[in-house]
XYZ file of C-alpha atoms in Angstrom:
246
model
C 0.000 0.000 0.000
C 2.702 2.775 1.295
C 4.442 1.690 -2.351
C 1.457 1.987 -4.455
C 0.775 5.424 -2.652
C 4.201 7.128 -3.168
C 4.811 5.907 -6.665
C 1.017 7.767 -7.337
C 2.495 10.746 -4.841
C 6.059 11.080 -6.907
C 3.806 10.989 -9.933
C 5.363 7.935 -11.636
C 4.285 6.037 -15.259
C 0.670 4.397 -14.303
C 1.207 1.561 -16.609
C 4.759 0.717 -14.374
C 2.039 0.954 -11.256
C -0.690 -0.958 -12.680
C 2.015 -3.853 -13.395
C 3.251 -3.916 -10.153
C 6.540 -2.465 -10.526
C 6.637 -0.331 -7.596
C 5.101 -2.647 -5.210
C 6.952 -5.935 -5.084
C 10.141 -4.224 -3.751
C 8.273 -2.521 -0.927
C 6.390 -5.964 -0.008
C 9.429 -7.409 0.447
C 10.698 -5.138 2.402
C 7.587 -5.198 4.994
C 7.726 -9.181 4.737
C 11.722 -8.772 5.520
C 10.804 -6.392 8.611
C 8.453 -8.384 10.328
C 10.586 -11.337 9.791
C 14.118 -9.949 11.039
C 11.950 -7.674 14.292
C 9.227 -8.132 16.734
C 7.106 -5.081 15.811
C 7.239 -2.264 17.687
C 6.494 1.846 16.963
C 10.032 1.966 15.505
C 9.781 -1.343 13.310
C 6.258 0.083 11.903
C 7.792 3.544 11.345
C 11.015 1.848 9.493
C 8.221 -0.208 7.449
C 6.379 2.941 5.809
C 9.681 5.388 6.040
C 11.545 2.051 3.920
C 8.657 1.453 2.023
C 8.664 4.777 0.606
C 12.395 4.834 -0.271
C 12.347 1.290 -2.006
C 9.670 2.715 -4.510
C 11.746 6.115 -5.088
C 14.818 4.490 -5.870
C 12.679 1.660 -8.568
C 11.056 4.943 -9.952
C 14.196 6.144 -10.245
C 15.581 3.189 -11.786
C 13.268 2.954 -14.231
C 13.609 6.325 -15.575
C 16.978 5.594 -16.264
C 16.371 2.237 -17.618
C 18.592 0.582 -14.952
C 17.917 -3.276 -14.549
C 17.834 -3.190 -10.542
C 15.339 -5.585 -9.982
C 15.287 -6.230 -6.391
C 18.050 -4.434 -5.406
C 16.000 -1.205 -3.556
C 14.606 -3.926 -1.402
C 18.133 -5.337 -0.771
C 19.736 -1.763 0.160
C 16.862 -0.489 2.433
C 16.758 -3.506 4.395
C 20.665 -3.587 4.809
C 19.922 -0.324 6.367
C 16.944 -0.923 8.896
C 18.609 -3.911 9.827
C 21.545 -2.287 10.809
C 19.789 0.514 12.322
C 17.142 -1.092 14.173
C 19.992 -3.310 15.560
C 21.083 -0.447 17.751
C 20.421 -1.472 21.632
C 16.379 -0.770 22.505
C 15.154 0.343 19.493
C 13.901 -3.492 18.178
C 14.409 -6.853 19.402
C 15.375 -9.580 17.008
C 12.947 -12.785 16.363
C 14.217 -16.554 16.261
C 12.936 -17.319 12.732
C 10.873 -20.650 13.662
C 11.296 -22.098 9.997
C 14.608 -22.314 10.819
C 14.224 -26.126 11.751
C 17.441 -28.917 12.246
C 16.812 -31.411 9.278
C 19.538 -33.417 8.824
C 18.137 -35.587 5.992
C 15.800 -34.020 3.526
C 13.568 -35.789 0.432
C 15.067 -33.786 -2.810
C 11.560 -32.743 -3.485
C 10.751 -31.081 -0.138
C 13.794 -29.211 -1.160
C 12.652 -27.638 -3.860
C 9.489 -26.672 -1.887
C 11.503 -24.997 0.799
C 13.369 -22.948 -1.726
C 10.413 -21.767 -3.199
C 9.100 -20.903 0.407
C 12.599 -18.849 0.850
C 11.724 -16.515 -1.768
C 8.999 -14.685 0.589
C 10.569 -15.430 3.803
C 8.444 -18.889 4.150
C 10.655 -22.027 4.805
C 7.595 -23.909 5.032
C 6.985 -27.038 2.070
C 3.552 -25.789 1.901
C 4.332 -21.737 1.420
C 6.918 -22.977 -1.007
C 4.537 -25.681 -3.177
C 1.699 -22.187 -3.409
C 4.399 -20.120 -4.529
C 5.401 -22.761 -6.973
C 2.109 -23.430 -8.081
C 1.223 -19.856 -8.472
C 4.540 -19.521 -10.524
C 3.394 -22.021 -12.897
C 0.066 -20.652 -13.925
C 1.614 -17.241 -14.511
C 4.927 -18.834 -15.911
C 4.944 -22.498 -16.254
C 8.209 -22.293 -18.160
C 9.420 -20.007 -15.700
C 8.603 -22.250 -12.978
C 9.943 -25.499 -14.284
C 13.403 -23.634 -14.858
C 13.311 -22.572 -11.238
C 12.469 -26.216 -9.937
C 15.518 -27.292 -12.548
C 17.724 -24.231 -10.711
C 16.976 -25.296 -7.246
C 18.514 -28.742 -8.422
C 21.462 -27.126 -9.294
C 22.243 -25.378 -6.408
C 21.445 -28.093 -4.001
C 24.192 -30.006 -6.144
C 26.746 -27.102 -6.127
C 26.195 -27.101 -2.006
C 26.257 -30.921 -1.252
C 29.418 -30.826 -3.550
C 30.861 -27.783 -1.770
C 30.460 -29.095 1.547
C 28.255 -26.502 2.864
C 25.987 -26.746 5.997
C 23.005 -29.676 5.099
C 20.737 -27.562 7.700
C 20.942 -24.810 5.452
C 20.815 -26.610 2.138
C 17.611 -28.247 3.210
C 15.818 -25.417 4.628
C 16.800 -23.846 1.073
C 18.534 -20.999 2.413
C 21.537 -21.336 -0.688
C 18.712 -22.238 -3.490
C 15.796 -19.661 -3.023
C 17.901 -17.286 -5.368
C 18.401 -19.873 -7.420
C 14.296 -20.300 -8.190
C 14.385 -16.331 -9.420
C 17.336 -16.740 -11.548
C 15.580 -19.730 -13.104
C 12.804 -17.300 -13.246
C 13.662 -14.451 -14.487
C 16.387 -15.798 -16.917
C 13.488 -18.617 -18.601
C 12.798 -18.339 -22.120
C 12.206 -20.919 -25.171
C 14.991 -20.867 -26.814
C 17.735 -23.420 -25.920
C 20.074 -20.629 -25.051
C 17.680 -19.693 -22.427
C 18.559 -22.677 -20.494
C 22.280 -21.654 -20.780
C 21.298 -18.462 -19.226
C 19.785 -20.636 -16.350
C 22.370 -22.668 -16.078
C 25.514 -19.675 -15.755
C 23.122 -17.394 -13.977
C 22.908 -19.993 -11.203
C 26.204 -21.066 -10.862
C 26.876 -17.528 -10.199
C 24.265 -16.637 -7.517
C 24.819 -20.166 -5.710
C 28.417 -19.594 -4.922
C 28.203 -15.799 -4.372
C 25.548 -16.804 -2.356
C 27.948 -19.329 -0.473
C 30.575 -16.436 -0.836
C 28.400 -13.526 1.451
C 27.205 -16.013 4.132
C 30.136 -17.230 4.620
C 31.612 -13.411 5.505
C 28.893 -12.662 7.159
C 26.052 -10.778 5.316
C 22.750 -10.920 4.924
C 22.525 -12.173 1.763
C 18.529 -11.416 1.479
C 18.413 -11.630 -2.823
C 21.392 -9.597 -3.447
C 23.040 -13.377 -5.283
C 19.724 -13.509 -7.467
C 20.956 -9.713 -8.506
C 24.379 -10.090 -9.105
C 23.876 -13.504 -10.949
C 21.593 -11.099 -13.312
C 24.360 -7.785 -13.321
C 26.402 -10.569 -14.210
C 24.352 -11.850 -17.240
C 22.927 -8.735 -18.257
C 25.798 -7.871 -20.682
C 25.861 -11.055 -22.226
C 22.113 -11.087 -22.850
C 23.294 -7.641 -24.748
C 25.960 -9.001 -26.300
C 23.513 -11.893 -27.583
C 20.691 -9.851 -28.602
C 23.516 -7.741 -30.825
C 24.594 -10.851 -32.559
C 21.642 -11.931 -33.316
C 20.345 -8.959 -34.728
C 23.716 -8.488 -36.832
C 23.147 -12.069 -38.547
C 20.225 -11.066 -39.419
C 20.514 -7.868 -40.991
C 23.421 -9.759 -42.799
C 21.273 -12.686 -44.086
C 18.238 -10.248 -45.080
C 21.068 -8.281 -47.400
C 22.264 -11.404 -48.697
């Protein structure tokens, strides 16, 4: 709501509105709040104030055609964190999803991944998600369940804690790399397949110096792959224009 409001305040392109452009970021944020705090006058007041600043800096984005994606949720809520951490001012919360599973079904995996993506470890957060995914984006979906795979493989291989791997901590960036990088063409899948590499050991990378790694992997993985999609889509275009002269 606060997202939706200051994106109509600041005056910014209905259409971007209407699609949702401006409000996914701030949702996150809120979720990421509530998750991190036990709400108090100063965690609601960081919500709206946050809010706010997560839709001015996509609006800004946007105007200047920069391919953020997620990354005014990511910066906001490495500030509140850090500010709200100060002594008195908010008290963290024991995320319960959290659980100790040393031995996990491949599948339920995948489902906790999904969950990840909106703070919800739980298999059955994770299968809605999924589900709702695949009606909007089956492809999308399916290269997201194939992403998670690869991830999971990259941290049994790499030795990294099973808790974490199960509860899908090092794959739920995986699922919106798989998203966001799907397509049709067979290429695509390479795409997938680079762009999760990437975010599953940067991902392995920031936890393991200590950050909160929220989906700042999922962004660089696409930073990352955004000049070769460019570098594609030139290519492409340049065969073309040479085979329609010949």
């Amino acid at each position: 709501i606060v997202g939706v409001l200051t994106a109509k305040l600041m005056k910014f392109d209905e259409d971007h509105i209407n699609d949702g452009l401006f409000g996914f970021n701030a949702t996150l944020y809120g979720i990421a709040l509530v998750f991190y705090f036990q709400t108090n006058v100063w965690v609601w007041g960081a919500l709206i104030v946050g809010s706010a600043l997560t839709t001015i800096l996509m609006g800004f984005a946007l105007k200047k055609n920069l391919p953020v994606f997620t990354f005014p949720f990511i910066l906001i809520t490495w500030i509140a964190l850090y500010v709200l951490s100060i002594p008195e001012l908010a008290l963290r919360t024991v995320p319960e999803h959290f659980v100790d599973i040393q031995e996990m079904d491949d599948f339920l995996i995948e489902g906790h991944a999904f969950g990840q993506v909106i703070f919800q470890g739980s298999l059955i957060a994770g299968l809605i998600f999924f589900i709702g995914v695949f009606l909007s984006n089956p492809m999308g979906a399916l290269y997201g369940f194939a992403a998670v795979i690869i991830s999971v493989y990259i941290s049994h291989h790499g030795h990294e804690s099973v808790d974490m791997t199960n509860n899908g901590i090092f794959s739920f960036n995986a699922v919106l790399v798989g998203i966001a990088l799907s397509g049709p063409r067979v290429r695509d899948g390479v795409y997938v397949l680079i762009g999760t590499i990437i975010a599953t050991y940067f991902d392995h990378f920031l936890i393991h110096n200590g950050w909160t790694t929220l989906t700042f992997p999922f962004v660089f993985a696409m930073w990352a792959m955004h000049p070769v999609k460019l570098i594609d889509k030139w290519l492409v275009n340049r065969f073309s224009s040479a085979e329609g002269t010949s």
